[in-house]
C-alpha positions as a LaTeX table, in Angstrom:
\begin{tabular}{lrrr}
\hline
Residue & $x$ (\AA) & $y$ (\AA) & $z$ (\AA) \\
\hline
Unk1 & 8.44 & 19.11 & $-0.29$ \\
Unk2 & 6.60 & 15.82 & 0.11 \\
Unk3 & 3.05 & 15.91 & 1.04 \\
Unk4 & 2.03 & 13.55 & 3.98 \\
Unk5 & $-1.33$ & 12.55 & 5.18 \\
Unk6 & $-2.26$ & 14.19 & 8.52 \\
Unk7 & $-3.14$ & 12.54 & 11.56 \\
Unk8 & $-4.16$ & 14.47 & 14.44 \\
Unk9 & $-2.62$ & 17.71 & 13.00 \\
Unk10 & 0.63 & 15.68 & 12.70 \\
Unk11 & 2.37 & 13.83 & 9.88 \\
Unk12 & 0.87 & 10.17 & 9.79 \\
Unk13 & 4.49 & 8.58 & 10.48 \\
Unk14 & 4.35 & 5.81 & 12.95 \\
Unk15 & 6.81 & 3.14 & 14.46 \\
Unk16 & 4.74 & $-0.45$ & 14.47 \\
Unk17 & 4.92 & $-3.58$ & 12.88 \\
Unk18 & 4.13 & $-4.46$ & 9.53 \\
Unk19 & 0.74 & $-6.04$ & 9.14 \\
Unk20 & 0.91 & $-7.91$ & 5.37 \\
Unk21 & 3.09 & $-9.60$ & 3.12 \\
Unk22 & 6.57 & $-10.43$ & 3.09 \\
Unk23 & 7.33 & $-8.75$ & 6.02 \\
Unk24 & 4.55 & $-9.26$ & 8.29 \\
Unk25 & 5.65 & $-9.13$ & 11.84 \\
Unk26 & 8.44 & $-6.99$ & 11.38 \\
Unk27 & 9.42 & $-3.54$ & 13.46 \\
Unk28 & 8.65 & $-0.84$ & 10.68 \\
Unk29 & 8.77 & 2.68 & 10.89 \\
Unk30 & 5.73 & 3.71 & 8.36 \\
Unk31 & 5.59 & 7.33 & 6.46 \\
Unk32 & 2.38 & 7.52 & 4.87 \\
Unk33 & 2.15 & 10.00 & 1.95 \\
Unk34 & $-0.87$ & 11.79 & 0.66 \\
Unk35 & $-2.53$ & 11.34 & $-2.97$ \\
Unk36 & $-3.15$ & 8.25 & $-5.20$ \\
Unk37 & $-3.60$ & 7.61 & $-8.96$ \\
Unk38 & $-6.60$ & 4.91 & $-7.94$ \\
Unk39 & $-9.80$ & 4.99 & $-6.26$ \\
Unk40 & $-10.75$ & 1.70 & $-4.65$ \\
Unk41 & $-14.05$ & 0.90 & $-3.39$ \\
Unk42 & $-12.93$ & $-0.87$ & $-0.34$ \\
Unk43 & $-9.46$ & 1.52 & 0.26 \\
Unk44 & $-9.09$ & 1.98 & 4.33 \\
Unk45 & $-7.04$ & 5.29 & 3.63 \\
Unk46 & $-9.77$ & 6.98 & 1.45 \\
Unk47 & $-8.56$ & 10.24 & 3.40 \\
Unk48 & $-5.27$ & 10.02 & 0.76 \\
Unk49 & $-7.74$ & 10.08 & $-2.24$ \\
Unk50 & $-11.44$ & 10.69 & $-1.79$ \\
Unk51 & $-11.26$ & 14.48 & $-1.90$ \\
Unk52 & $-14.31$ & 17.18 & $-1.86$ \\
Unk53 & $-15.97$ & 17.22 & $-5.73$ \\
Unk54 & $-15.05$ & 13.83 & $-6.93$ \\
Unk55 & $-17.09$ & 11.41 & $-7.94$ \\
Unk56 & $-15.57$ & 8.24 & $-6.82$ \\
Unk57 & $-17.74$ & 5.87 & $-5.34$ \\
Unk58 & $-16.64$ & 4.05 & $-1.72$ \\
Unk59 & $-17.96$ & 1.08 & 0.39 \\
Unk60 & $-18.40$ & 3.99 & 3.17 \\
Unk61 & $-21.21$ & 6.28 & 0.90 \\
Unk62 & $-23.39$ & 4.14 & 2.82 \\
Unk63 & $-22.50$ & 5.07 & 6.34 \\
Unk64 & $-24.82$ & 7.83 & 7.72 \\
Unk65 & $-22.01$ & 10.06 & 8.76 \\
Unk66 & $-19.33$ & 9.50 & 5.84 \\
Unk67 & $-18.30$ & 12.45 & 3.78 \\
Unk68 & $-15.88$ & 13.09 & 1.29 \\
Unk69 & $-12.39$ & 14.97 & 2.68 \\
Unk70 & $-11.01$ & 18.02 & 2.43 \\
Unk71 & $-7.71$ & 18.14 & 0.80 \\
Unk72 & $-6.55$ & 21.24 & 2.04 \\
Unk73 & $-7.34$ & 19.84 & 6.08 \\
Unk74 & $-5.47$ & 16.37 & 5.32 \\
Unk75 & $-2.13$ & 17.00 & 3.61 \\
Unk76 & 0.96 & 18.29 & 5.26 \\
Unk77 & 3.77 & 19.47 & 3.24 \\
Unk78 & 7.10 & 18.35 & 4.72 \\
Unk79 & 10.27 & 19.50 & 3.58 \\
Unk80 & 13.39 & 16.69 & 3.99 \\
Unk81 & 15.22 & 18.28 & 6.78 \\
Unk82 & 11.42 & 18.54 & 8.61 \\
Unk83 & 10.88 & 14.37 & 7.86 \\
Unk84 & 14.58 & 13.61 & 8.83 \\
Unk85 & 14.29 & 15.09 & 12.35 \\
Unk86 & 11.02 & 13.18 & 12.76 \\
Unk87 & 12.42 & 9.70 & 11.19 \\
Unk88 & 16.35 & 9.23 & 12.27 \\
Unk89 & 15.84 & 9.35 & 16.31 \\
Unk90 & 13.29 & 6.18 & 15.96 \\
Unk91 & 15.10 & 3.36 & 16.66 \\
Unk92 & 13.85 & 1.64 & 13.62 \\
Unk93 & 15.70 & 0.56 & 10.69 \\
Unk94 & 12.48 & $-1.01$ & 8.40 \\
Unk95 & 11.01 & 1.92 & 6.51 \\
Unk96 & 7.62 & 1.43 & 4.96 \\
Unk97 & 6.79 & 4.34 & 2.52 \\
Unk98 & 3.26 & 3.63 & 2.06 \\
Unk99 & 0.39 & 6.05 & 1.04 \\
Unk100 & $-1.90$ & 6.58 & $-0.93$ \\
Unk101 & 0.56 & 5.61 & $-4.07$ \\
Unk102 & 3.53 & 6.89 & $-2.55$ \\
Unk103 & 5.15 & 7.07 & $-6.16$ \\
Unk104 & 3.25 & 9.64 & $-7.29$ \\
Unk105 & 5.71 & 11.58 & $-5.38$ \\
Unk106 & 8.55 & 9.51 & $-6.34$ \\
Unk107 & 10.62 & 12.83 & $-7.54$ \\
Unk108 & 10.21 & 14.23 & $-4.27$ \\
Unk109 & 11.27 & 10.95 & $-2.55$ \\
Unk110 & 14.56 & 10.72 & $-4.23$ \\
Unk111 & 16.19 & 13.82 & $-2.60$ \\
Unk112 & 14.68 & 12.40 & 0.82 \\
Unk113 & 15.40 & 8.75 & 0.87 \\
Unk114 & 19.03 & 9.79 & $-0.45$ \\
Unk115 & 19.77 & 11.77 & 2.29 \\
Unk116 & 17.98 & 9.09 & 4.57 \\
Unk117 & 20.39 & 6.43 & 3.32 \\
Unk118 & 23.56 & 8.74 & 3.71 \\
Unk119 & 22.18 & 9.23 & 7.25 \\
Unk120 & 22.90 & 5.58 & 7.68 \\
Unk121 & 23.02 & 3.03 & 4.51 \\
Unk122 & 21.75 & 0.45 & 6.68 \\
Unk123 & 17.90 & 1.69 & 6.43 \\
Unk124 & 16.09 & $-0.80$ & 4.54 \\
Unk125 & 13.26 & 0.81 & 2.07 \\
Unk126 & 10.31 & $-0.94$ & 1.70 \\
Unk127 & 7.28 & 0.81 & $-0.93$ \\
Unk128 & 3.90 & $-0.27$ & $-0.94$ \\
Unk129 & 2.85 & 0.55 & $-4.51$ \\
Unk130 & $-0.37$ & $-0.24$ & $-6.72$ \\
Unk131 & 1.96 & $-1.10$ & $-9.44$ \\
Unk132 & 0.70 & 1.56 & $-11.94$ \\
Unk133 & 3.70 & 3.57 & $-12.09$ \\
Unk134 & 7.25 & 2.53 & $-13.11$ \\
Unk135 & 10.08 & 3.51 & $-10.72$ \\
Unk136 & 12.50 & 6.28 & $-11.65$ \\
Unk137 & 16.07 & 4.59 & $-11.96$ \\
Unk138 & 17.36 & 6.81 & $-9.37$ \\
Unk139 & 14.29 & 6.02 & $-6.73$ \\
Unk140 & 15.19 & 2.36 & $-7.52$ \\
Unk141 & 18.48 & 2.46 & $-6.79$ \\
Unk142 & 17.63 & 3.65 & $-3.41$ \\
Unk143 & 14.88 & 0.58 & $-2.68$ \\
Unk144 & 15.14 & $-2.38$ & $-1.07$ \\
Unk145 & 11.93 & $-3.72$ & $-1.67$ \\
Unk146 & 8.77 & $-3.40$ & $-3.38$ \\
Unk147 & 5.43 & $-4.48$ & $-1.91$ \\
Unk148 & 2.97 & $-4.42$ & $-5.31$ \\
Unk149 & $-0.22$ & $-4.52$ & $-5.12$ \\
Unk150 & $-1.98$ & $-4.91$ & $-8.61$ \\
Unk151 & $-5.64$ & $-4.29$ & $-8.13$ \\
Unk152 & $-8.43$ & $-6.98$ & $-9.44$ \\
Unk153 & $-11.61$ & $-5.83$ & $-10.81$ \\
Unk154 & $-13.44$ & $-6.09$ & $-7.23$ \\
Unk155 & $-11.51$ & $-2.80$ & $-6.53$ \\
Unk156 & $-14.44$ & $-0.87$ & $-9.14$ \\
Unk157 & $-11.31$ & 0.64 & $-10.66$ \\
Unk158 & $-11.30$ & 0.34 & $-14.80$ \\
Unk159 & $-8.68$ & $-1.94$ & $-16.06$ \\
Unk160 & $-7.20$ & 1.01 & $-18.18$ \\
Unk161 & $-6.28$ & 2.91 & $-14.64$ \\
Unk162 & $-5.58$ & $-0.20$ & $-12.68$ \\
Unk163 & $-3.22$ & $-1.71$ & $-15.01$ \\
Unk164 & $-0.45$ & $-0.77$ & $-16.48$ \\
Unk165 & 1.93 & $-3.23$ & $-18.77$ \\
Unk166 & 5.11 & $-1.08$ & $-18.56$ \\
Unk167 & 5.17 & $-1.11$ & $-14.96$ \\
Unk168 & 4.25 & $-4.61$ & $-14.14$ \\
Unk169 & 6.78 & $-5.91$ & $-16.18$ \\
Unk170 & 9.24 & $-3.79$ & $-14.38$ \\
Unk171 & 8.21 & $-5.19$ & $-11.42$ \\
Unk172 & 8.08 & $-8.40$ & $-12.26$ \\
Unk173 & 11.27 & $-8.33$ & $-13.57$ \\
Unk174 & 12.98 & $-6.99$ & $-10.65$ \\
Unk175 & 14.22 & $-9.29$ & $-7.67$ \\
Unk176 & 13.37 & $-6.43$ & $-5.06$ \\
Unk177 & 9.14 & $-6.90$ & $-6.24$ \\
Unk178 & 6.37 & $-9.24$ & $-3.83$ \\
Unk179 & 3.42 & $-9.43$ & $-5.00$ \\
Unk180 & 0.10 & $-8.88$ & $-3.09$ \\
Unk181 & $-3.58$ & $-9.19$ & $-4.49$ \\
Unk182 & $-6.62$ & $-8.10$ & $-2.36$ \\
Unk183 & $-9.00$ & $-11.18$ & $-2.76$ \\
Unk184 & $-12.80$ & $-10.59$ & $-2.00$ \\
Unk185 & $-14.49$ & $-13.70$ & $-3.60$ \\
Unk186 & $-12.65$ & $-17.10$ & $-4.78$ \\
Unk187 & $-13.87$ & $-15.99$ & $-8.34$ \\
Unk188 & $-11.05$ & $-13.42$ & $-8.25$ \\
Unk189 & $-8.52$ & $-16.24$ & $-8.66$ \\
Unk190 & $-9.13$ & $-16.51$ & $-11.95$ \\
Unk191 & $-8.02$ & $-12.82$ & $-12.38$ \\
Unk192 & $-4.53$ & $-13.26$ & $-10.46$ \\
Unk193 & $-3.81$ & $-16.38$ & $-12.33$ \\
Unk194 & $-4.43$ & $-14.83$ & $-15.87$ \\
Unk195 & $-2.05$ & $-11.91$ & $-14.35$ \\
Unk196 & 0.88 & $-14.57$ & $-13.49$ \\
Unk197 & 0.54 & $-15.84$ & $-16.61$ \\
Unk198 & 0.64 & $-12.54$ & $-18.90$ \\
Unk199 & 3.52 & $-11.01$ & $-16.85$ \\
Unk200 & 5.50 & $-14.32$ & $-15.94$ \\
Unk201 & 5.17 & $-13.39$ & $-12.23$ \\
Unk202 & 7.21 & $-15.92$ & $-9.85$ \\
Unk203 & 4.64 & $-17.78$ & $-7.86$ \\
Unk204 & 6.53 & $-17.56$ & $-5.02$ \\
Unk205 & 6.91 & $-13.84$ & $-4.58$ \\
Unk206 & 2.80 & $-13.80$ & $-4.84$ \\
Unk207 & 0.63 & $-13.31$ & $-1.44$ \\
Unk208 & $-3.03$ & $-13.79$ & $-1.11$ \\
Unk209 & $-4.89$ & $-11.31$ & 1.57 \\
Unk210 & $-8.47$ & $-10.92$ & 1.99 \\
Unk211 & $-10.19$ & $-8.17$ & 1.77 \\
Unk212 & $-11.53$ & $-7.07$ & 4.89 \\
Unk213 & $-11.32$ & $-4.02$ & 7.39 \\
Unk214 & $-12.88$ & $-6.30$ & 10.38 \\
Unk215 & $-11.75$ & $-9.27$ & 11.87 \\
Unk216 & $-15.07$ & $-10.84$ & 11.67 \\
Unk217 & $-14.58$ & $-10.06$ & 7.79 \\
Unk218 & $-11.13$ & $-11.25$ & 7.51 \\
Unk219 & $-12.05$ & $-14.30$ & 9.09 \\
Unk220 & $-14.94$ & $-14.91$ & 6.50 \\
Unk221 & $-12.30$ & $-15.39$ & 3.82 \\
Unk222 & $-9.36$ & $-17.10$ & 5.92 \\
Unk223 & $-10.12$ & $-20.62$ & 5.33 \\
Unk224 & $-10.91$ & $-21.03$ & 1.52 \\
Unk225 & $-8.11$ & $-18.50$ & 0.49 \\
Unk226 & $-5.68$ & $-20.74$ & 2.50 \\
Unk227 & $-6.79$ & $-23.71$ & 0.52 \\
Unk228 & $-6.38$ & $-21.76$ & $-2.69$ \\
Unk229 & $-2.62$ & $-20.78$ & $-1.52$ \\
Unk230 & $-1.77$ & $-24.47$ & $-0.77$ \\
Unk231 & $-3.24$ & $-25.30$ & $-4.19$ \\
Unk232 & $-1.20$ & $-22.92$ & $-6.53$ \\
Unk233 & 1.94 & $-22.47$ & $-3.35$ \\
Unk234 & 1.16 & $-19.06$ & $-3.45$ \\
Unk235 & 2.07 & $-16.90$ & 0.31 \\
Unk236 & $-1.20$ & $-16.34$ & 2.59 \\
Unk237 & $-1.04$ & $-13.18$ & 4.01 \\
Unk238 & $-3.29$ & $-11.86$ & 6.51 \\
Unk239 & $-3.96$ & $-7.96$ & 7.90 \\
Unk240 & $-1.99$ & $-8.52$ & 11.47 \\
Unk241 & $-2.72$ & $-4.81$ & 12.54 \\
Unk242 & $-6.40$ & $-5.52$ & 12.38 \\
Unk243 & $-6.13$ & $-8.65$ & 14.50 \\
Unk244 & $-4.52$ & $-6.35$ & 16.76 \\
Unk245 & $-5.77$ & $-3.02$ & 17.15 \\
Unk246 & $-8.71$ & $-3.14$ & 15.02 \\
Unk247 & $-9.40$ & $-0.94$ & 11.64 \\
Unk248 & $-7.34$ & 2.34 & 13.46 \\
Unk249 & $-5.04$ & 4.56 & 11.84 \\
Unk250 & $-1.17$ & 5.16 & 12.87 \\
Unk251 & $-0.68$ & 1.94 & 14.59 \\
\hline
\end{tabular}
């Protein structure tokens, strides 16, 4: 059984376009799993991990109506067959497994993705991961693409939690990997460069994305971030879904 995020009493599965990274603009079917092993302060899917009783700090703590989430109320359990019934009728072959952190549930994912590929080998499986967990060989065989978002210190996550050398080395060596770094200020670039050097990450696979959950906050950073991408031959990625729909779920 897979633990999915719940939206309007239904599993958060939605047909949209990929808003970030290498496949930005590509029609995609998102499957959002619950649970995460990190606790980024600016995370826009904090309903997958910021549970009642935890001490994690989040930017939304300053909002008057914000409170931590009930784990029992925001997780739906689905069997492989139930999930297949929801996914296969939709006319989309680019599947994005996101979270949370989907590799927390990679043992359960193996079974579902094997059945999905058996149903139609044309499915392209794209993982969005924080790069802290090394995929199992059986799962890696089913994956077509990794969007690896190694967290920087701006996430407020401790280095020992957000940096797993064995996992990063795996992704850096995989031809399936692209690396997306969430940049808040120009000072973050030194961290990005250090990680690229340390793990021999190909700059051609690097995407820099401004940290922001509104059009205004993204625009404040896009000009100088594009210039940095030009300097180091990195790719720039925006958050296209924010520009189209705003900071909304299920789109």
